[in-house]
Each structure stands twice: as C-alpha cells, then as structure tokens.
CSV table of C-alpha atoms in Angstrom, one decimal:
chain,number,residue,atom,x,y,z
A,1,MET,CA,-13.1,1.0,-54.1
A,2,LEU,CA,-16.8,0.3,-54.6
A,3,LYS,CA,-19.2,3.2,-54.5
A,4,GLU,CA,-21.0,1.8,-51.5
A,5,GLU,CA,-17.7,1.5,-49.6
A,6,GLN,CA,-16.8,5.1,-50.4
A,7,THR,CA,-20.2,6.2,-49.1
A,8,VAL,CA,-19.7,4.3,-45.8
A,9,GLU,CA,-16.2,5.7,-45.4
A,10,GLN,CA,-17.3,9.3,-46.0
A,11,GLU,CA,-20.2,8.9,-43.5
A,12,ASN,CA,-17.8,7.6,-40.9
A,13,LYS,CA,-15.4,10.5,-41.5
A,14,SER,CA,-18.3,13.0,-41.1
A,15,LYS,CA,-19.4,11.5,-37.7
A,16,PRO,CA,-18.2,13.4,-34.7
A,17,ASP,CA,-15.8,11.7,-32.3
A,18,LEU,CA,-17.8,10.3,-29.3
A,19,TYR,CA,-16.2,10.9,-25.8
A,20,TYR,CA,-17.4,10.1,-22.3
A,21,LYS,CA,-17.5,13.7,-20.8
A,22,VAL,CA,-16.3,14.1,-17.2
A,23,ASP,CA,-14.7,16.8,-15.0
A,24,ILE,CA,-11.6,14.9,-14.0
A,25,VAL,CA,-10.0,11.7,-15.2
A,26,VAL,CA,-7.6,9.8,-12.9
A,27,ILE,CA,-5.2,7.5,-14.8
A,28,GLY,CA,-4.1,4.6,-12.8
A,29,ALA,CA,-5.6,2.8,-9.8
A,30,GLY,CA,-2.6,2.2,-7.7
A,31,GLN,CA,-2.0,3.8,-4.2
A,32,ALA,CA,-1.8,7.4,-5.5
A,33,GLY,CA,-4.7,6.9,-7.9
A,34,LEU,CA,-7.0,5.5,-5.3
A,35,SER,CA,-6.0,8.1,-2.8
A,36,ALA,CA,-6.8,10.9,-5.3
A,37,ALA,CA,-10.2,9.2,-6.1
A,38,TYR,CA,-11.1,9.0,-2.5
A,39,HIS,CA,-10.5,12.7,-2.0
A,40,LEU,CA,-12.2,13.8,-5.1
A,41,GLN,CA,-15.3,11.9,-3.9
A,42,ARG,CA,-14.9,13.4,-0.4
A,43,GLU,CA,-14.7,16.9,-1.8
A,44,GLY,CA,-18.1,16.4,-3.5
A,45,LEU,CA,-17.4,15.2,-7.0
A,46,GLU,CA,-19.9,12.6,-8.2
A,47,PRO,CA,-18.4,9.3,-9.1
A,48,GLY,CA,-18.9,8.6,-12.9
A,49,LYS,CA,-19.9,12.1,-13.7
A,50,GLY,CA,-17.5,14.3,-11.8
A,51,PHE,CA,-14.7,11.8,-12.1
A,52,VAL,CA,-13.6,8.3,-13.2
A,53,VAL,CA,-10.5,6.2,-12.6
A,54,LEU,CA,-9.0,4.4,-15.6
A,55,ASP,CA,-6.8,1.3,-15.0
A,56,ASP,CA,-5.1,-0.9,-17.5
A,57,GLU,CA,-5.1,-4.0,-15.2
A,58,PHE,CA,-7.7,-6.7,-15.1
A,59,GLY,CA,-8.0,-6.5,-11.4
A,60,ALA,CA,-7.3,-4.3,-8.4
A,61,GLY,CA,-3.9,-4.1,-6.9
A,62,GLY,CA,-1.8,-1.8,-9.2
A,63,ALA,CA,1.8,-2.9,-9.5
A,64,TRP,CA,1.6,-5.1,-6.3
A,65,GLN,CA,-0.1,-7.9,-8.2
A,66,HIS,CA,3.0,-8.4,-10.3
A,67,ARG,CA,5.5,-8.5,-7.5
A,68,TRP,CA,7.6,-11.8,-7.0
A,69,ASP,CA,6.1,-14.5,-4.8
A,70,SER,CA,8.8,-14.5,-2.2
A,71,LEU,CA,7.9,-10.9,-1.2
A,72,THR,CA,5.7,-11.5,1.9
A,73,LEU,CA,4.4,-9.4,4.7
A,74,SER,CA,7.5,-10.4,6.6
A,75,ASN,CA,10.0,-8.7,4.2
A,76,VAL,CA,7.9,-6.2,2.2
A,77,ASN,CA,9.1,-2.6,2.5
A,78,GLY,CA,6.5,0.2,2.5
A,79,ILE,CA,2.9,-0.9,2.9
A,80,ASN,CA,0.9,2.2,3.8
A,81,ASP,CA,-2.7,2.6,4.7
A,82,LEU,CA,-5.0,4.2,2.1
A,83,PRO,CA,-7.1,7.0,3.5
A,84,GLY,CA,-10.3,5.9,5.3
A,85,LEU,CA,-9.6,2.2,5.5
A,86,GLY,CA,-6.6,0.6,7.2
A,87,PHE,CA,-4.7,-2.3,5.8
A,88,ASP,CA,-5.2,-4.2,9.0
A,89,GLU,CA,-9.0,-3.8,8.7
A,90,VAL,CA,-8.9,-6.0,5.7
A,91,ILE,CA,-5.7,-8.1,6.0
A,92,ASP,CA,-4.3,-10.1,8.9
A,93,LYS,CA,-0.9,-8.4,9.2
A,94,ASP,CA,0.2,-11.2,11.6
A,95,ASP,CA,0.2,-13.6,8.7
A,96,LYS,CA,3.7,-12.9,7.8
A,97,ALA,CA,3.8,-15.7,5.2
A,98,MET,CA,1.1,-14.1,3.1
A,99,GLN,CA,2.4,-13.0,-0.3
A,100,ALA,CA,2.4,-9.3,-1.0
A,101,ASN,CA,1.0,-9.9,-4.4
A,102,VAL,CA,-2.0,-11.5,-2.8
A,103,ALA,CA,-2.5,-9.2,0.2
A,104,LEU,CA,-2.3,-5.9,-1.5
A,105,PRO,CA,-4.7,-6.7,-4.4
A,106,LYS,CA,-7.2,-8.0,-1.9
A,107,TYR,CA,-6.8,-4.8,0.2
A,108,TYR,CA,-7.2,-2.5,-2.9
A,109,GLU,CA,-10.2,-4.5,-4.2
A,110,GLN,CA,-12.0,-4.1,-0.9
A,111,TYR,CA,-11.1,-0.4,-0.8
A,112,GLU,CA,-12.6,0.2,-4.2
A,113,LYS,CA,-15.8,-1.6,-3.1
A,114,THR,CA,-16.1,0.1,0.3
A,115,PHE,CA,-16.0,3.6,-1.2
A,116,LYS,CA,-17.7,2.7,-4.5
A,117,LEU,CA,-14.9,4.2,-6.5
A,118,PRO,CA,-15.6,4.5,-10.3
A,119,VAL,CA,-12.7,2.4,-11.5
A,120,ILE,CA,-13.0,1.3,-15.2
A,121,ARG,CA,-10.8,-1.6,-16.3
A,122,PRO,CA,-9.2,-2.9,-18.2
A,123,VAL,CA,-8.7,0.4,-20.1
A,124,ARG,CA,-5.3,1.5,-21.4
A,125,VAL,CA,-4.7,5.2,-22.1
A,126,THR,CA,-2.8,5.5,-25.3
A,127,GLU,CA,-2.7,9.3,-25.8
A,128,VAL,CA,-3.8,12.6,-24.2
A,129,ILE,CA,-4.2,15.7,-26.3
A,130,GLU,CA,-5.8,19.1,-25.8
A,131,ARG,CA,-8.6,20.4,-27.9
A,132,ASN,CA,-10.8,23.4,-27.3
A,133,GLY,CA,-9.7,23.9,-23.7
A,134,ARG,CA,-10.3,20.3,-22.6
A,135,PHE,CA,-8.3,17.0,-22.7
A,136,LEU,CA,-9.2,14.2,-24.9
A,137,ILE,CA,-8.1,10.9,-23.4
A,138,LYS,CA,-7.7,8.3,-26.0
A,139,THR,CA,-7.8,4.6,-25.0
A,140,ASN,CA,-8.1,1.1,-26.4
A,141,ALA,CA,-11.8,1.2,-25.5
A,142,VAL,CA,-14.0,4.2,-24.6
A,143,GLN,CA,-12.7,7.7,-25.2
A,144,PHE,CA,-12.9,10.4,-22.5
A,145,ASN,CA,-13.1,14.2,-22.4
A,146,ALA,CA,-12.1,16.0,-19.3
A,147,ARG,CA,-11.3,19.4,-17.8
A,148,GLY,CA,-8.4,18.1,-15.7
A,149,ILE,CA,-6.2,15.1,-15.2
A,150,ILE,CA,-4.6,13.4,-12.3
A,151,ASN,CA,-2.0,11.0,-13.8
A,152,ALA,CA,-1.1,8.2,-11.3
A,153,THR,CA,0.5,5.6,-13.6
A,154,GLY,CA,3.7,5.1,-11.5
A,155,THR,CA,6.7,3.4,-13.0
A,156,TRP,CA,6.2,-0.4,-13.0
A,157,LYS,CA,5.2,-0.6,-16.6
A,158,THR,CA,8.4,1.2,-17.9
A,159,PRO,CA,11.5,-0.8,-16.7
A,160,HIS,CA,14.8,0.7,-17.4
A,161,CYS,CA,17.6,-1.5,-18.9
A,162,PRO,CA,20.8,0.2,-20.0
A,163,LYS,CA,21.7,-1.3,-23.4
A,164,TYR,CA,25.4,-2.0,-23.0
A,165,PRO,CA,27.5,-2.8,-26.2
A,166,GLY,CA,26.8,-6.5,-27.2
A,167,TRP,CA,23.3,-6.6,-25.5
A,168,ASP,CA,22.0,-8.5,-28.6
A,169,LYS,CA,24.9,-11.0,-28.7
A,170,PHE,CA,24.2,-12.6,-25.3
A,171,LYS,CA,22.9,-16.2,-25.6
A,172,GLY,CA,21.8,-16.5,-22.1
A,173,ILE,CA,18.8,-14.9,-20.3
A,174,GLN,CA,18.4,-11.3,-19.6
A,175,LEU,CA,15.5,-10.1,-17.4
A,176,HIS,CA,14.5,-7.1,-15.3
A,177,THR,CA,13.2,-6.9,-11.7
A,178,GLY,CA,9.6,-6.7,-13.1
A,179,GLN,CA,10.0,-10.1,-14.7
A,180,TYR,CA,11.3,-11.9,-11.6
A,181,LYS,CA,9.3,-14.7,-10.1
A,182,SER,CA,11.4,-16.8,-7.9
A,183,ALA,CA,15.1,-17.7,-7.3
A,184,GLU,CA,14.3,-21.4,-8.2
A,185,GLU,CA,14.3,-20.6,-11.9
A,186,PHE,CA,18.0,-19.9,-11.7
A,187,LYS,CA,19.2,-23.1,-10.0
A,188,GLY,CA,22.4,-24.3,-11.5
A,189,LYS,CA,23.0,-21.1,-13.5
A,190,HIS,CA,25.5,-18.3,-12.8
A,191,VAL,CA,23.7,-15.0,-12.3
A,192,ILE,CA,25.1,-11.6,-12.6
A,193,VAL,CA,22.9,-9.2,-10.6
A,194,VAL,CA,23.1,-5.5,-11.8
A,195,GLY,CA,22.0,-2.7,-9.6
A,196,GLY,CA,22.7,-1.0,-6.2
A,197,GLY,CA,19.2,-0.4,-4.8
A,198,ILE,CA,17.1,-2.2,-2.2
A,199,SER,CA,15.5,-4.6,-4.7
A,200,ALA,CA,18.9,-5.6,-6.2
A,201,VAL,CA,20.3,-6.4,-2.7
A,202,GLN,CA,17.2,-8.3,-1.5
A,203,LEU,CA,17.0,-10.4,-4.7
A,204,LEU,CA,20.7,-11.0,-4.8
A,205,GLY,CA,20.5,-12.4,-1.3
A,206,GLU,CA,17.6,-14.6,-2.3
A,207,ILE,CA,19.2,-16.0,-5.5
A,208,SER,CA,22.6,-16.6,-3.8
A,209,LYS,CA,21.0,-19.2,-1.6
A,210,VAL,CA,20.3,-21.4,-4.6
A,211,THR,CA,23.1,-20.7,-7.1
A,212,SER,CA,26.3,-18.8,-7.7
A,213,THR,CA,26.1,-15.0,-8.2
A,214,THR,CA,28.1,-11.9,-9.0
A,215,TRP,CA,27.0,-8.4,-8.0
A,216,VAL,CA,27.8,-5.5,-10.3
A,217,THR,CA,26.9,-1.8,-9.7
A,218,ARG,CA,27.9,1.5,-11.4
A,219,ARG,CA,28.7,3.2,-8.1
A,220,PRO,CA,29.9,1.7,-4.8
A,221,PRO,CA,26.9,0.7,-2.6
A,222,ASP,CA,26.0,3.4,-0.1
A,223,PHE,CA,25.4,1.4,3.1
A,224,ARG,CA,24.4,3.6,6.0
A,225,ASN,CA,24.3,2.4,9.6
A,226,TYR,CA,21.2,4.0,10.8
A,227,GLU,CA,17.5,3.3,11.4
A,228,PHE,CA,15.5,5.0,8.8
A,229,THR,CA,13.1,7.4,10.6
A,230,GLN,CA,10.2,9.5,9.4
A,231,GLU,CA,12.3,12.6,9.9
A,232,GLU,CA,15.0,11.2,7.6
A,233,GLY,CA,12.3,10.1,5.1
A,234,ARG,CA,10.9,13.7,5.0
A,235,ASP,CA,14.4,15.1,4.5
A,236,ALA,CA,15.0,12.7,1.6
A,237,VAL,CA,11.6,13.6,0.0
A,238,ALA,CA,12.5,17.3,0.4
A,239,LEU,CA,15.7,16.9,-1.7
A,240,VAL,CA,13.8,15.1,-4.5
A,241,GLU,CA,11.1,17.7,-4.3
A,242,ALA,CA,13.5,20.6,-4.7
A,243,ARG,CA,14.8,19.1,-8.0
A,244,VAL,CA,11.3,18.8,-9.6
A,245,ARG,CA,10.4,22.3,-8.6
A,246,GLU,CA,13.3,23.5,-10.6
A,247,GLY,CA,12.3,21.3,-13.5
A,248,LEU,CA,15.3,19.0,-13.2
A,249,PRO,CA,15.2,15.2,-14.0
A,250,VAL,CA,13.8,13.2,-11.2
A,251,GLU,CA,16.2,11.2,-8.9
A,252,SER,CA,14.8,8.5,-6.7
A,253,VAL,CA,14.2,8.9,-2.9
A,254,VAL,CA,16.5,5.7,-2.5
A,255,SER,CA,19.3,7.5,-4.2
A,256,VAL,CA,19.2,10.1,-1.4
A,257,THR,CA,18.7,7.8,1.5
A,258,GLY,CA,21.2,5.1,0.7
A,259,LEU,CA,20.9,1.5,1.9
A,260,PRO,CA,20.2,0.9,5.6
A,261,TYR,CA,22.7,-1.4,7.2
A,262,THR,CA,20.2,-4.1,8.4
A,263,PRO,CA,21.1,-7.5,10.0
A,264,ALA,CA,20.2,-9.1,6.7
A,265,ILE,CA,22.7,-6.9,4.8
A,266,ALA,CA,25.3,-7.6,7.5
A,267,ASP,CA,24.9,-11.3,6.9
A,268,LEU,CA,25.3,-10.9,3.2
A,269,LEU,CA,28.4,-8.9,3.6
A,270,GLU,CA,30.0,-11.4,6.0
A,271,SER,CA,29.2,-14.2,3.6
A,272,GLY,CA,30.8,-12.4,0.7
A,273,VAL,CA,27.6,-12.2,-1.4
A,274,LEU,CA,27.9,-8.4,-1.4
A,275,ASP,CA,31.5,-8.5,-2.8
A,276,ARG,CA,30.7,-5.8,-5.4
A,277,LYS,CA,32.4,-5.5,-8.7
A,278,GLU,CA,32.4,-2.4,-10.8
A,279,MET,CA,30.1,-2.1,-13.9
A,280,PHE,CA,31.3,-4.2,-16.9
A,281,GLN,CA,31.9,-2.4,-20.2
A,282,GLU,CA,30.5,-4.9,-22.7
A,283,ILE,CA,28.3,-8.0,-23.0
A,284,THR,CA,29.5,-10.9,-24.9
A,285,GLU,CA,27.8,-14.1,-26.2
A,286,THR,CA,28.6,-16.0,-23.1
A,287,GLY,CA,28.9,-13.3,-20.4
A,288,VAL,CA,30.4,-9.9,-19.8
A,289,LYS,CA,33.8,-8.1,-20.2
A,290,TRP,CA,35.3,-5.2,-18.1
A,291,ALA,CA,37.4,-2.3,-19.4
A,292,ASP,CA,40.7,-4.0,-18.3
A,293,GLY,CA,39.9,-7.0,-20.5
A,294,THR,CA,38.7,-9.3,-17.7
A,295,SER,CA,35.8,-11.4,-18.7
A,296,MET,CA,33.2,-13.6,-16.8
A,297,GLU,CA,30.9,-16.2,-18.2
A,298,ALA,CA,27.2,-16.1,-17.0
A,299,ASP,CA,24.0,-17.8,-17.8
A,300,VAL,CA,21.8,-14.9,-16.6
A,301,ILE,CA,22.1,-11.1,-16.4
A,302,PHE,CA,19.5,-9.8,-14.0
A,303,TRP,CA,18.9,-6.1,-14.4
A,304,ASN,CA,17.7,-4.4,-11.2
A,305,THR,CA,18.2,-1.0,-12.7
A,306,GLY,CA,15.0,0.8,-11.8
A,307,PHE,CA,12.1,2.1,-13.7
A,308,ARG,CA,11.1,5.3,-15.6
A,309,HIS,CA,7.9,7.2,-15.1
A,310,SER,CA,5.0,5.8,-17.3
A,311,ILE,CA,4.1,9.1,-18.9
A,312,ASP,CA,4.5,8.4,-22.6
A,313,HIS,CA,0.8,8.9,-23.1
A,314,LEU,CA,1.3,12.5,-22.1
A,315,ALA,CA,3.9,13.2,-24.8
A,316,GLY,CA,1.6,15.2,-27.0
A,317,LEU,CA,1.1,17.8,-24.2
A,318,ASN,CA,4.9,18.7,-24.4
A,319,LEU,CA,5.4,18.8,-20.6
A,320,VAL,CA,9.1,17.7,-20.6
A,321,ASN,CA,11.5,20.6,-20.8
A,322,GLU,CA,14.9,21.0,-22.3
A,323,LEU,CA,16.5,19.7,-19.2
A,324,GLY,CA,14.7,16.4,-19.5
A,325,GLY,CA,12.4,17.1,-16.5
A,326,ILE,CA,9.0,18.5,-15.8
A,327,GLU,CA,8.8,21.6,-13.7
A,328,MET,CA,6.4,20.9,-10.9
A,329,THR,CA,4.5,23.2,-8.4
A,330,GLY,CA,1.7,23.0,-5.8
A,331,LYS,CA,1.7,22.2,-2.2
A,332,LEU,CA,3.3,18.7,-2.7
A,333,THR,CA,4.7,19.3,-6.1
A,334,THR,CA,2.0,17.3,-7.9
A,335,GLN,CA,0.9,20.2,-10.2
A,336,VAL,CA,2.5,20.7,-13.6
A,337,ALA,CA,3.7,24.3,-13.6
A,338,LYS,CA,3.2,24.6,-17.3
A,339,ASP,CA,-0.4,23.5,-17.1
A,340,PRO,CA,-2.1,23.5,-13.7
A,341,ARG,CA,-5.0,21.4,-15.0
A,342,ILE,CA,-2.6,18.4,-14.9
A,343,HIS,CA,-1.3,16.7,-11.7
A,344,LEU,CA,1.3,14.0,-11.6
A,345,THR,CA,1.1,11.8,-8.6
A,346,GLY,CA,3.9,9.2,-8.4
A,347,TYR,CA,6.3,11.6,-10.0
A,348,GLY,CA,9.3,12.9,-8.0
A,349,PRO,CA,8.7,12.9,-4.2
A,350,SER,CA,5.2,11.3,-4.5
A,351,ALA,CA,6.8,8.2,-6.1
A,352,SER,CA,7.4,6.8,-2.7
A,353,THR,CA,4.7,4.9,-0.7
A,354,ILE,CA,5.3,7.5,2.0
A,355,GLY,CA,4.2,10.4,-0.2
A,356,ALA,CA,1.6,8.8,-2.4
A,357,ASN,CA,-1.4,9.2,-0.1
A,358,ARG,CA,-0.7,12.8,0.7
A,359,ALA,CA,0.0,13.5,-2.9
A,360,GLY,CA,-3.4,12.1,-3.9
A,361,ARG,CA,-5.2,14.4,-1.4
A,362,ALA,CA,-3.2,17.5,-2.5
A,363,ALA,CA,-3.8,16.8,-6.2
A,364,ALA,CA,-7.5,16.3,-5.7
A,365,LYS,CA,-8.1,19.4,-3.6
A,366,GLU,CA,-5.9,21.7,-5.8
A,367,LEU,CA,-7.4,20.5,-9.0
A,368,ILE,CA,-10.9,21.0,-7.8
A,369,ASP,CA,-10.0,24.5,-6.6
A,370,PHE,CA,-8.3,25.4,-9.8
A,371,LEU,CA,-11.2,24.3,-11.9
A,372,HIS,CA,-13.8,25.9,-9.6
A,373,LEU,CA,-15.6,22.7,-9.4
A,374,LYS,CA,-17.0,23.4,-5.9
A,375,GLN,CA,-18.9,26.4,-7.3
A,376,GLN,CA,-20.9,24.4,-9.8
C-alpha cells in the first residue's frame, strides 16, 4: 500500500462515526408505524428532531403496494382507518373494483402529507446496536442515533417456506404468497396450493377457476360457521397476547379464530376445490410424494405458509429468549420487557389490522413517558 493511501485510511479510521441524532426512531411506515408517528407528534415531539420514520420502500403504502392485483375493495379483508383521517375521506369505498394495491398506497401517501410526518425513504435498517445508553441505527444510507425505538416492520418482507426434503430437486415453479400476481400466470399448469389460512383459501379459489389445483395442509382446515364479531376478535387477540406476555413464540390471530364459513367457502366446498389432502413428505423433480408412497405430478408448488416477523436487524440486542419468543409487556404488549426503550408494533396481537392503530398509540405514549420526553 502506498504511503498516501495509508495516511488516508488512518485518517478515515480516526474520524468519528456521524449519526443523525433524534429522540425516537420509528422503523417502518405501514399502518402501525404511521399510527405511532401520528401519536408521537400529537404528544408534542417535533418531527425530524423528536422523531423520524424510516421506511425501506420507494413510496407510501407499506406491504399493501405488493398485494396481488385481484385483491380489490370488494374482497379485501381488514382495511382500518388510520387515526385522524378516515379511509373514505381519501378513497371512494364504493368503487369495489379498485385494487387494494392502488387504494391503500394512495391513502397512506395522503395521510403522510396531511400530518407532515417525517418519513425518510428509501432507507433500509441493517442493524441496531446499543452504545453508551443510546441506540445506533445503521442503514444503507444515513445512520441514526436514538434514545428509543418503535419497530413497526411487520412480516411481509420475511416469507416463511418450510424446506421439505427434495426442495432443490423440483424442476417446476415454487413461489410464496408474497410473489403472487394473478391466476392467469398458472393457466394450463397443475398447481399444488399449500397452507390452511385465509390467503391460501382465497387464492386457491381464484386459481381453480383457470386451471387444475390440489390443496394441501398440515392440519385439517378449521372452518367455523359464525360471523366474526368484534368481541370474538378481542378474545382471539387476548389469547395471542397471553403468549407474548409469557415470552412464548408468537401464534397468529388466525390460528385462534379459524376460517369463517362464508358463502364463498361454501361454494368452494361444494365444487370440490377444498378437497384437502394431508401434507406431503417429500418434493420430487416433477411433483410431490406422501408418506404412503403416493405421488402427484405438479407444475407449480404455491406456498401460502405465512410470514415471520421482520426483526433480524434487532438481533444484536439479544431480545429473543431461550423459548424462541420475546417477552412483552406494556398496556398492549408492545413494550419489550427486557428493554422498555424498545417497542414492537406488529408483533403478537398488534400484528392484526385490528390492533395496529391502538398499538401505535400505546407504544408512542408509553415510550414518551418512559424516556421522560414530556419534561424536556
């Protein structure tokens, strides 16, 4: 190495790391993140100085902008108003043909503008560490230094696909819910749909209209003949909440509520589309094979097997316990018991659209109180 290069390298090493200093960093600008930002501002924190919101998307809308085109206002499940500005104040809810991946981003964009929220994008958080009693938030762009964190990254960026034996042998197409665009791409192909949740059933019905399908789940589907009420929703959330308060791994709200027996599901059952088969044991070059030796050829294996919480960037804080969960506390279980300066919205009960808004409010108020920011 030349002497001049050594000198430059030494100078760079001696320079202190530069961080944008702020009280609270919100990571993620989906529903929970925007709700938290709204309440942080309402509680008196100055946008840009008191708090910022970091989002790794190029535009507003969170995960909604990546939903499939066939998801419209007529069949979408779980649009909830953000605090202070109703969905129908921005979007014509009677336009049932409007795509959710158009309507929600438009709504979120207007929301950010209306309340002048300090959303910085596209910024991807790569790591969060603690140093001298503060958090260093490392990103692919500007670095941040904060007293507290509200993590609202959700699950969309971390799809879960169980790697069954033979996964790499399959010569067909494998994809996850998050990669789905439309049923038309599967015309003329036999599709094995894996998963027992709402998305799996909805997309199975859609795909079955244009091609042949087989439905596979680990457990028998839990159809329940009832109308899902707010009271039942609260009961389901309470069960999930109890688990995270004990530090147990999270279970989804849907795993508690089951699948509502709707007219659409009734039609699929009658037509035979929902003739469920148990989970296969192995993937072959041309399809799948069950434990009894039975095999089936397929062109596509479509995994509707859920998502995992996008919290890898928090790994350096050692929040996950020996049980594989994170012990949570606070009014709405958004506060990390191990470190009350960290709130996770979109984790556990607040992962549902029902709980995201309330979680954002609780996280903002509790974090401000804990850090004594109102007294400054």
